PDB file of C-alpha atoms in Angstrom:
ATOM      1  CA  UNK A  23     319.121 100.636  61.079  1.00  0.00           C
ATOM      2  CA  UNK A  24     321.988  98.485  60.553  1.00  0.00           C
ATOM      3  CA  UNK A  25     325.193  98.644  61.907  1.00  0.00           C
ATOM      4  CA  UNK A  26     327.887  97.094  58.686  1.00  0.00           C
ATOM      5  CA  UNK A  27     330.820  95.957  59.528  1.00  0.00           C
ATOM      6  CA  UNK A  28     331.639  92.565  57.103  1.00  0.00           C
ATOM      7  CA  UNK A  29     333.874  94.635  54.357  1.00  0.00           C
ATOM      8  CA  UNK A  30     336.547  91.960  53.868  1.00  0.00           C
ATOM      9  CA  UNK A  31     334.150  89.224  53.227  1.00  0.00           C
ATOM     10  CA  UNK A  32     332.591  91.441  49.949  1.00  0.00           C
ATOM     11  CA  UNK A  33     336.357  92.346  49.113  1.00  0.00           C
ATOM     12  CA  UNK A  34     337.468  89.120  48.958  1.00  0.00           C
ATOM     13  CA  UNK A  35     334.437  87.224  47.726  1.00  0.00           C
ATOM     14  CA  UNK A  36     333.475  85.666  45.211  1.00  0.00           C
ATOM     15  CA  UNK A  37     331.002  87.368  42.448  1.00  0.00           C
ATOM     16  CA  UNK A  38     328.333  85.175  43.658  1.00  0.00           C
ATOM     17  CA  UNK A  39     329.037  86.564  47.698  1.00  0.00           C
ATOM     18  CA  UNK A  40     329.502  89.663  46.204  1.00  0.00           C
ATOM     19  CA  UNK A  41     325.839  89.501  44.714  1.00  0.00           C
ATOM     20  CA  UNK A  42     324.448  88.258  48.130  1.00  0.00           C
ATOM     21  CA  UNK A  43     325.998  90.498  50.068  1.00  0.00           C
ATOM     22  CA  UNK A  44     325.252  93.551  47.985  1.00  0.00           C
ATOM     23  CA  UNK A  45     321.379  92.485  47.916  1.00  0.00           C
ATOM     24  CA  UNK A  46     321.449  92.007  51.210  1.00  0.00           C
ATOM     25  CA  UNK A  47     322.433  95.797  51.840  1.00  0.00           C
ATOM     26  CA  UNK A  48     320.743  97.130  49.045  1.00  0.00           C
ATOM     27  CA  UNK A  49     316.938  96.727  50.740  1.00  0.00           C
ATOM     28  CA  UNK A  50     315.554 100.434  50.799  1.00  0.00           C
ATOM     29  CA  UNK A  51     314.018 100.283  54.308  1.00  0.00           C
ATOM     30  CA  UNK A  52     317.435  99.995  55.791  1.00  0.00           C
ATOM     31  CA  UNK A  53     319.553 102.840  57.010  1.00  0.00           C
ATOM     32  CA  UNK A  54     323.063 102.013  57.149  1.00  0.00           C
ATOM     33  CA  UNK A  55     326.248 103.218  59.263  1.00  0.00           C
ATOM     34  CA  UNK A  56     329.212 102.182  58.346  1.00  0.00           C
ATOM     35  CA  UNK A  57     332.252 101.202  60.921  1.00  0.00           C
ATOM     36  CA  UNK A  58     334.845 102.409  59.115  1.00  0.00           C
ATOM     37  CA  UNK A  59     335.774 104.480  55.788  1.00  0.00           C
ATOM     38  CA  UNK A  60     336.758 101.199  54.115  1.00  0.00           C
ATOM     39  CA  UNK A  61     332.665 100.277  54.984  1.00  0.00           C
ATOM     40  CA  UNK A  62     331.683 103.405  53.703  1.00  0.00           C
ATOM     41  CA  UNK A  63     333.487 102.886  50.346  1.00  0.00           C
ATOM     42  CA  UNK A  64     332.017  99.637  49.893  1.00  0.00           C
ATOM     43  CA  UNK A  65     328.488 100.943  50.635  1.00  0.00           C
ATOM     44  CA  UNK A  66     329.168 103.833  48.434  1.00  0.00           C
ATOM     45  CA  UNK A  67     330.436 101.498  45.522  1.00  0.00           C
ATOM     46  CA  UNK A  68     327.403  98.894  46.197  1.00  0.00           C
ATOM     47  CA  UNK A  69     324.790 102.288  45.706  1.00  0.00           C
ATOM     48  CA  UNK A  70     323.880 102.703  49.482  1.00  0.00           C
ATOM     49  CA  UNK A  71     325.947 105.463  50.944  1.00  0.00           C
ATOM     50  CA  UNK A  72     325.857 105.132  54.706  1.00  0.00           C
ATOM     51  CA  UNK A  73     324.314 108.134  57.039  1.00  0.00           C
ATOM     52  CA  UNK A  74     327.087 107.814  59.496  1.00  0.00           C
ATOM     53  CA  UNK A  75     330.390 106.363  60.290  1.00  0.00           C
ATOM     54  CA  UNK A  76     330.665 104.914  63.927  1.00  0.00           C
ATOM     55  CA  UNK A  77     334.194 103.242  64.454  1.00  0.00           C
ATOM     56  CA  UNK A  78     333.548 100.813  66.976  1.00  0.00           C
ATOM     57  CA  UNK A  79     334.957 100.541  70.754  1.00  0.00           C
ATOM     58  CA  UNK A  80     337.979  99.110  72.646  1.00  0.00           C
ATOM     59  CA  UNK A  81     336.896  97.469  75.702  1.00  0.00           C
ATOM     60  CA  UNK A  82     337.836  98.963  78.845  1.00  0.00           C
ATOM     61  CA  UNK A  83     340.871  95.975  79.888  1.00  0.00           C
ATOM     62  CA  UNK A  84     342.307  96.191  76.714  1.00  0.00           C
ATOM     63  CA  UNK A  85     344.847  98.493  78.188  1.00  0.00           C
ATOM     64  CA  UNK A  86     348.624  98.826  78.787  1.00  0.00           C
ATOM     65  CA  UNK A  87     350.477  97.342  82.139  1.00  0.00           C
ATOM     66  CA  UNK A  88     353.557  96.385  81.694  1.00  0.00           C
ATOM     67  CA  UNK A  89     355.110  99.908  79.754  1.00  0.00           C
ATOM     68  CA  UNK A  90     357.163  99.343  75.975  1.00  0.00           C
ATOM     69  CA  UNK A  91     360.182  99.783  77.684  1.00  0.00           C
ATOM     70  CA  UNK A  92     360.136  96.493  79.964  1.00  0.00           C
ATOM     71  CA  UNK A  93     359.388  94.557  77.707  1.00  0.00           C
ATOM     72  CA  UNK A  94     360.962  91.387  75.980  1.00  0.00           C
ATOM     73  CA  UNK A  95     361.383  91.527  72.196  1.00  0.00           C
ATOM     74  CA  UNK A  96     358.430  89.149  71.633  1.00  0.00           C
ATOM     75  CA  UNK A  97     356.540  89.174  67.981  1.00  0.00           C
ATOM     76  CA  UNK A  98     352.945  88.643  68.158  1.00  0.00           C
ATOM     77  CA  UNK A  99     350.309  87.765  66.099  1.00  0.00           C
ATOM     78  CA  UNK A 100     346.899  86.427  65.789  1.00  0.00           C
ATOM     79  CA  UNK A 101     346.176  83.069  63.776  1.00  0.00           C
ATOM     80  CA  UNK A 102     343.221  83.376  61.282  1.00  0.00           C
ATOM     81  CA  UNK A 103     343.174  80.891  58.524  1.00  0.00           C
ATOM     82  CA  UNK A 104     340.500  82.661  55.899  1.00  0.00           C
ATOM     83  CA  UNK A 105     343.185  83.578  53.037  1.00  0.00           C
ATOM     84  CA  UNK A 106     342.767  87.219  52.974  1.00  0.00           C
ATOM     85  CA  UNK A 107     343.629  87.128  56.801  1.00  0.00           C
ATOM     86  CA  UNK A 108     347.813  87.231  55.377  1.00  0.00           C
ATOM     87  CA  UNK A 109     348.817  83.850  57.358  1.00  0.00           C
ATOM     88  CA  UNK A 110     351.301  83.310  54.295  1.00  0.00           C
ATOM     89  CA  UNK A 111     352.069  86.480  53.918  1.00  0.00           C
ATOM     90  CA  UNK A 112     353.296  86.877  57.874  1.00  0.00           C
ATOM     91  CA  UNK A 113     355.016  83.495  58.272  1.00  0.00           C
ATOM     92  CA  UNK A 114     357.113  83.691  55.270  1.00  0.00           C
ATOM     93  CA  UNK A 115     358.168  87.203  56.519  1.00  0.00           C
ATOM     94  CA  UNK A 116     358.770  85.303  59.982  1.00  0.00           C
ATOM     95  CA  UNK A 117     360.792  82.929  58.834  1.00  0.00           C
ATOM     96  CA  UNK A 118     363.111  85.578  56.955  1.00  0.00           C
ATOM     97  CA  UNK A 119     363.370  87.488  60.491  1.00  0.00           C
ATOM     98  CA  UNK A 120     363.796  83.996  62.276  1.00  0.00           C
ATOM     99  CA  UNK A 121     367.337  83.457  59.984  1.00  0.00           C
ATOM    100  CA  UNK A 122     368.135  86.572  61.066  1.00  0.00           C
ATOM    101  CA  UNK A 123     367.269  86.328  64.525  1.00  0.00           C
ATOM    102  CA  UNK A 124     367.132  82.646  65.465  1.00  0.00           C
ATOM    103  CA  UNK A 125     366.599  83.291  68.864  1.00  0.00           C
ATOM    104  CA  UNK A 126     363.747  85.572  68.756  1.00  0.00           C
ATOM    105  CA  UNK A 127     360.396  84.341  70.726  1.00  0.00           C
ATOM    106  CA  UNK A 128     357.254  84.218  67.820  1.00  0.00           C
ATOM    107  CA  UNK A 129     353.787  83.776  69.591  1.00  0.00           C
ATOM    108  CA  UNK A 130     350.738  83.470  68.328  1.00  0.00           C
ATOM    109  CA  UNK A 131     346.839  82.988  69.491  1.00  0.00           C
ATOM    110  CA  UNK A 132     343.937  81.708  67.500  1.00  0.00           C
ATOM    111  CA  UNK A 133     341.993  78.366  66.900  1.00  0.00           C
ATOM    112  CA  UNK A 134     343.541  76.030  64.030  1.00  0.00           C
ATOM    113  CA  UNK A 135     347.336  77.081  64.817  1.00  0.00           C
ATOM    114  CA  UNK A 136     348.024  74.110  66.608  1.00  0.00           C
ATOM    115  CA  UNK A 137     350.339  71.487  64.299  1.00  0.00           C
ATOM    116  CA  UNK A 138     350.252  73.814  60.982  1.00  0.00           C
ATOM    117  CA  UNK A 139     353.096  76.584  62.055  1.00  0.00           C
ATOM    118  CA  UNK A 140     356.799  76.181  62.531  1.00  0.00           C
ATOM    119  CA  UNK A 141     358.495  75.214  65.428  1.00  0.00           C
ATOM    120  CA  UNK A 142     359.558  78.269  66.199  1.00  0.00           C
ATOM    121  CA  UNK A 143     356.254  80.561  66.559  1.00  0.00           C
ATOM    122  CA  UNK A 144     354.828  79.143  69.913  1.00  0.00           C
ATOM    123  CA  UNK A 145     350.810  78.996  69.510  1.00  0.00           C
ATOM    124  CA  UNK A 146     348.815  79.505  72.408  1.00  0.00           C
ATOM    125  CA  UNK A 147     345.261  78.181  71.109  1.00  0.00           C
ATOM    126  CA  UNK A 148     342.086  80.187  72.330  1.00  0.00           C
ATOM    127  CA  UNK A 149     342.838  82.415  74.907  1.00  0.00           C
ATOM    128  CA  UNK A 150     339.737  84.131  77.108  1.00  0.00           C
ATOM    129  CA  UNK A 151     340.015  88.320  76.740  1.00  0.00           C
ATOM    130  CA  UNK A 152     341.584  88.348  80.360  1.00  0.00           C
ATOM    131  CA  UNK A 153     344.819  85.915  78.522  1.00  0.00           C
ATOM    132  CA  UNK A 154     344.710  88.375  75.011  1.00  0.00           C
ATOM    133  CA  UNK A 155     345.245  91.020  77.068  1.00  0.00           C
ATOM    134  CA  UNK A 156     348.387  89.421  78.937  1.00  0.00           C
ATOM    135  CA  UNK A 157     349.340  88.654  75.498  1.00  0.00           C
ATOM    136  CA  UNK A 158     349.241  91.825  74.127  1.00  0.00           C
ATOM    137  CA  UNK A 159     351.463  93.220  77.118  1.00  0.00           C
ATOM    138  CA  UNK A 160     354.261  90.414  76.454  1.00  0.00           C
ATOM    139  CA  UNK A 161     354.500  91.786  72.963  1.00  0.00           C
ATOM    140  CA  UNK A 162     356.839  94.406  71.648  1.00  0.00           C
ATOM    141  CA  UNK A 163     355.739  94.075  68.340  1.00  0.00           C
ATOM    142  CA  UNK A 164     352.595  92.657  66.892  1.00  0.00           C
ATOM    143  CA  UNK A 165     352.064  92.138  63.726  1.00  0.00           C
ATOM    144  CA  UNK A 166     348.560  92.577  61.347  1.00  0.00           C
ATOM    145  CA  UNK A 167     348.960  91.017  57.563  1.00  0.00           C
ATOM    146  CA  UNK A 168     345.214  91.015  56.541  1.00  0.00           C
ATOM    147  CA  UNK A 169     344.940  92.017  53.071  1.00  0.00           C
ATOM    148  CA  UNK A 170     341.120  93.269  54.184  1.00  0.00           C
ATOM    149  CA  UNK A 171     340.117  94.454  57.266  1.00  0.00           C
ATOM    150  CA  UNK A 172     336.509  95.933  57.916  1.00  0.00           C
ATOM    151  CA  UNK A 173     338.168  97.714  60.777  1.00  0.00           C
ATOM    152  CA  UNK A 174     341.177  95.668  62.235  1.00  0.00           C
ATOM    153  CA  UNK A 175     340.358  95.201  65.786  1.00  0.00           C
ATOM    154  CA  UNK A 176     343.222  93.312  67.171  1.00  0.00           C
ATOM    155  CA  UNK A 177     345.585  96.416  65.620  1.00  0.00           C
ATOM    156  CA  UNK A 178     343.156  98.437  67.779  1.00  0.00           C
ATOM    157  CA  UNK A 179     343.487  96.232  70.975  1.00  0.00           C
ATOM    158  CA  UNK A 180     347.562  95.705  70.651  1.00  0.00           C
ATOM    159  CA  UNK A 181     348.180  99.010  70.372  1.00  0.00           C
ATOM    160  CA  UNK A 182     345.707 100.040  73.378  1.00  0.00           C
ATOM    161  CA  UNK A 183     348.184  97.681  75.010  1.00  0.00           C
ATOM    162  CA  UNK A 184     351.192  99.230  74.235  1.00  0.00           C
ATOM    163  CA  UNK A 185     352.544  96.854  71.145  1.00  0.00           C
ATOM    164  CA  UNK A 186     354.128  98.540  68.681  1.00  0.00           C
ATOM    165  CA  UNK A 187     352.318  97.591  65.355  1.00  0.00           C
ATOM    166  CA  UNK A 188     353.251  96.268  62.249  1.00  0.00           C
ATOM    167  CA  UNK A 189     350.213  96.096  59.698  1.00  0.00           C
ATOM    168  CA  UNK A 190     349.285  96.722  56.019  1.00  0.00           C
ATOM    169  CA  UNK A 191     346.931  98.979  53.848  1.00  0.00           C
ATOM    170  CA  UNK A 192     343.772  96.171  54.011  1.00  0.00           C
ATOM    171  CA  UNK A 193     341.270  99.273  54.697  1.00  0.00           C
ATOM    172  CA  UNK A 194     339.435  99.797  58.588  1.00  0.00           C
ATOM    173  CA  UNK A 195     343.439  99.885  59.707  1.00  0.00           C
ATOM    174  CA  UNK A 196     343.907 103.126  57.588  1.00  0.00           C
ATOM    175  CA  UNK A 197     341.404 104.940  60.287  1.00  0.00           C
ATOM    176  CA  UNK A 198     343.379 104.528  62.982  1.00  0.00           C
ATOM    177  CA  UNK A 199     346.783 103.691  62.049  1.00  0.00           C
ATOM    178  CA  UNK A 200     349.528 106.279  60.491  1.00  0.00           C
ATOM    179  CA  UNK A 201     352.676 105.276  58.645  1.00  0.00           C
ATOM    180  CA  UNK A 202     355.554 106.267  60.723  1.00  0.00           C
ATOM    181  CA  UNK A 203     353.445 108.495  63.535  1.00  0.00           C
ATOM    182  CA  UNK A 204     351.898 104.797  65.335  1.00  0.00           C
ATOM    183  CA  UNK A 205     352.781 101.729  63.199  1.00  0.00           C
ATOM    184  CA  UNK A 206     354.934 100.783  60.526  1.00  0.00           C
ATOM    185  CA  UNK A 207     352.763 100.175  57.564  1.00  0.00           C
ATOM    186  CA  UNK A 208     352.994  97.988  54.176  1.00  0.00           C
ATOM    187  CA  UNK A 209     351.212  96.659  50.993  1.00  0.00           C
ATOM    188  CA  UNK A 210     349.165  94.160  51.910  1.00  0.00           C
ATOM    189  CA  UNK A 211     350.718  90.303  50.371  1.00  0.00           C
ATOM    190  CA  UNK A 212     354.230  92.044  50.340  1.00  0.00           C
ATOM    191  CA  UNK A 213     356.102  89.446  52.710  1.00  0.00           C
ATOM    192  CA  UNK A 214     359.333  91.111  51.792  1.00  0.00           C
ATOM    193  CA  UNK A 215     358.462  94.585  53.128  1.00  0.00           C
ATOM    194  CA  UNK A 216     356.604  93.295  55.927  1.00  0.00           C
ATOM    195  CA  UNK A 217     359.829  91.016  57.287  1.00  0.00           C
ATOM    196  CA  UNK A 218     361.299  94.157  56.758  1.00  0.00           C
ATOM    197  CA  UNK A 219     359.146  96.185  59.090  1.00  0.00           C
ATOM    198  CA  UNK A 220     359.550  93.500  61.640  1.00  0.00           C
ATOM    199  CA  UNK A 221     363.595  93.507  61.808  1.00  0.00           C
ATOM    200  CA  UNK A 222     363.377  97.232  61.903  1.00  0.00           C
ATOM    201  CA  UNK A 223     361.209  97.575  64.946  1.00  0.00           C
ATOM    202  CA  UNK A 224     363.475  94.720  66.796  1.00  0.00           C
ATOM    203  CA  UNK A 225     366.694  96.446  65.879  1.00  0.00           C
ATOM    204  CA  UNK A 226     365.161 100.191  66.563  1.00  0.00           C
ATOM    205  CA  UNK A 227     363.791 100.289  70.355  1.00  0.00           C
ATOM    206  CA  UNK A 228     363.673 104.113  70.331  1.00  0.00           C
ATOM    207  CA  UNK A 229     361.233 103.719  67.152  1.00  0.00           C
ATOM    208  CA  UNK A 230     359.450 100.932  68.867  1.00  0.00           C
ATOM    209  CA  UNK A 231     359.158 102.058  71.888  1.00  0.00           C
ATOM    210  CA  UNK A 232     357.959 105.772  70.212  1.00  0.00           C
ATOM    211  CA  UNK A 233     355.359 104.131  67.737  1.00  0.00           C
ATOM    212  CA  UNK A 234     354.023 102.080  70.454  1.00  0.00           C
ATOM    213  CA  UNK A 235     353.445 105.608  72.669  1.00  0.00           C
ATOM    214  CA  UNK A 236     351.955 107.140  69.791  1.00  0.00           C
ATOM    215  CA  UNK A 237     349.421 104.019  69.373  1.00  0.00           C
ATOM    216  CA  UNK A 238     348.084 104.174  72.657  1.00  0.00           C
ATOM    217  CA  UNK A 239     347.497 107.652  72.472  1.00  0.00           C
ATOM    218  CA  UNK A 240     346.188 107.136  68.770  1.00  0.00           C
ATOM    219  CA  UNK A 241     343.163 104.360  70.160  1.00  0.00           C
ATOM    220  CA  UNK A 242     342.445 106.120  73.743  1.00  0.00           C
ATOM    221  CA  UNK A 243     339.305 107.565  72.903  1.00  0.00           C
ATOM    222  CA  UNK A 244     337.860 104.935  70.846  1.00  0.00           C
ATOM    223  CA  UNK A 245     335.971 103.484  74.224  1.00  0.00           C
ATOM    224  CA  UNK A 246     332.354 101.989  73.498  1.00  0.00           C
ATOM    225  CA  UNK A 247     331.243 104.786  75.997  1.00  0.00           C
ATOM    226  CA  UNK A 248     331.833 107.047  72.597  1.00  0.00           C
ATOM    227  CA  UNK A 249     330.674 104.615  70.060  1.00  0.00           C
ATOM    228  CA  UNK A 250     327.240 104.244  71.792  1.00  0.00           C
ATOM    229  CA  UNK A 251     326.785 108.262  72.476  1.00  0.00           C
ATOM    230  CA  UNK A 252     326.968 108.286  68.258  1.00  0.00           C
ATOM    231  CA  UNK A 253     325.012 105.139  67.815  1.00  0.00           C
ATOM    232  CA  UNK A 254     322.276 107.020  69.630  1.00  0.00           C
ATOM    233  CA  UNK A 255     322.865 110.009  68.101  1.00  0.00           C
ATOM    234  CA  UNK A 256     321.650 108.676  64.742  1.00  0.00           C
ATOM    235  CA  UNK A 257     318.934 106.516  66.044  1.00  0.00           C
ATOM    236  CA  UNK A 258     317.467 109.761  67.474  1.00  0.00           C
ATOM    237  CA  UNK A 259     318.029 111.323  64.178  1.00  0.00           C
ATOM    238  CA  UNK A 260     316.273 108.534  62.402  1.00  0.00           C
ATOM    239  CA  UNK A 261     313.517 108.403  64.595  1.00  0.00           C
ATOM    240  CA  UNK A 262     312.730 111.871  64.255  1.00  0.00           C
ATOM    241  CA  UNK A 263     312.981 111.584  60.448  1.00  0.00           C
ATOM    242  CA  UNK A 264     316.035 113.382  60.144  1.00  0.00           C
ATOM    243  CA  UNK A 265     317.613 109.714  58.163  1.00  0.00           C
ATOM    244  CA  UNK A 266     314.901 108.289  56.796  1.00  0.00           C
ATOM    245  CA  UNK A 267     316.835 105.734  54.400  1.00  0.00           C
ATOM    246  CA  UNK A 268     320.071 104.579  53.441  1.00  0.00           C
ATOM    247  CA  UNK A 269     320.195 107.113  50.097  1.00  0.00           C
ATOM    248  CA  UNK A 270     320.633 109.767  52.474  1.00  0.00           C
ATOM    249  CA  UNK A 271     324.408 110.658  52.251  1.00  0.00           C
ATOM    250  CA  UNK A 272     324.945 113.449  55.060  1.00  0.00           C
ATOM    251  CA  UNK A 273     327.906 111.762  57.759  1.00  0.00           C
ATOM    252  CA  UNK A 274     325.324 112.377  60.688  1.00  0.00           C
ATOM    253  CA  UNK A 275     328.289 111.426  63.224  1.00  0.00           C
ATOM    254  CA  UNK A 276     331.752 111.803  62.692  1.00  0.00           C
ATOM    255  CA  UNK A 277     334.495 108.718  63.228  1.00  0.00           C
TER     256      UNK A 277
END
C-alpha cells in the first residue's frame, strides 16, 4: 500500500518527472490512497485510480490561543522557493498592500528567506513546531500562493490556529477550504486578486475575524487520531482481499 501525497511535483514537472513519477505509481502490486481529491485526479489521469482518500492530520498543538479578535493585523506567510510554491506571486501582491499600508508588519518563516525579501517582510528563518505555532497565533491573516498543493498543510495548520486565510485554487486546498465560508480564495499566479484579498481582510475585521471562526471549525476534526482509524481501515480491507490492487476504484474510506 502506498500512501501518495507528491501531486505538485507531477503538476509542475517536467515531461521527463512526469514519466518517472507516473512509472513509479503505475507498478500493479501497489494499492494506492490518495491524500486529497487533487491526488486522486492525478492517479485517475496517470491510469491508477486510488482505493481510498485519507486527508492527512493536524497535529494536536497546532491549535488556537490567542482568539482572532486580540490580535495584531500581522500578514503571514511561509517562504518556499520551488516556483510553483507562488513566492512571486505573494510578494508582488505584498508590496501593492505595503503602498497601501506602509506600516503593516509582513512575517515570514522558511529556510532561504534570509537576504532575498524586502525590507519590510521580517523573516524568521527555521522555526521548531513549538515557534510555527506562536507564529500562526500572531497572525491575522496568512497567506497560501502555491499554484499546486498536494494538500496545503500550512493552510490547514493556520487556520487550526485561528488565521484567517488567504489562498488560491492549487488543488489539496480545495478539500478543506471554501470561498467566502473559511478563506478568501483566488486563481493561482493572479498577484492582483490576491493583494486584493489581503487589503480586504485588513480593512474587514468582522470578515476576518468570521472566516477565521469558520476555519477552525472547518480543520477540527482532521486530527491524525482520524486519519489513522481510515488508514487501518483499508489495510484491513486489503489484507482481507477486499483491495487487492490499485485498479480497484471503490473510495473504501471517505475524506
Amino acid at each position: 500500500v502506498q500512501i501518495v501525497y507528491d501531486y505538485e511535483f507531477w503538476a509542475a514537472g517536467d515531461p521527463a518527472t512526469r514519466r518517472r513519477i507516473e512509472k513509479a505509481l503505475r507498478r500493479p502490486d501497489i494499492v494506492h490512497i490518495a491524500t486529497s481529491g487533487a491526488v486522486r485526479g492525478m492517479l485517475e489521469e496517470i491510469g491508477v485510480p486510488a482505493v481510498a482518500t485519507v486527508p492527512p492530520g493536524i497535529r494536536d498543538h497546532f491549535r488556537c490561543y490567542t482568539p482572532p479578535s486580540e490580535r495584531g493585523v500581522i500578514v503571514g506567510f511561509a517562504y518556499r522557493e520551488q516556483a510553483h510554491k507562488g513566492m512571486a506571486d505573494v510578494l508582488t501582491a505584498l508590496r501593492v498592500v505595503h503602498e497601501k499600508y506602509p506600516e503593516l508588519a509582513v512575517q515570514c518563516f522558511g529556510r532561504g528567506g534570509a537576504g532575498k525579501l524586502p525590507p519590510w517582510v521580517e523573516s524568521l528563518g527555521y522555526l521548531a513546531d513549538s515557534e510555527v505555532v506562536e507564529f500562526y497565533n500572531r497572525c491575522a491573516v496568512f497567506v497560501l500562493p502555491s499554484h499546486y498543493e498536494g494538500w496545503g498543510l500550512p493552510a490547514a495548520e493556520a487556520m487550526a490556529c485561528g488565521a484567517a486565510v488567504v489562498t488560491t485554487y492549487c488543488g489539496g486546498v480545495e478539500d478543506f477550504a471554501e470561498h467566502e465560508h473559511n478563506a478568501l480564495m483566488v486563481r493561482p499566479g493572479d498577484s492582483g486578486a490576491l493583494s486584493g484579498a489581503i487589503v480586504r481582510l485588513i480593512e474587514d475585521g468582522q470578515l476576518r475575524q468570521r472566516l477565521a471562526q469558520a476555519g477552525m471549525h472547518s480543520v477540527a476534526k482532521m486530527t491524525w487520531d482520524v486519519a489513522v482509524e481510515k488508514i487501518q481501515a483499508v489495510l484491513r480491507q486489503v489484507v482481507t482481499g477486499g483491495t487487492g490492487s490499485s485498479n480497484n476504484t471503490d473510495q473504501v474510506v471517505g475524506g
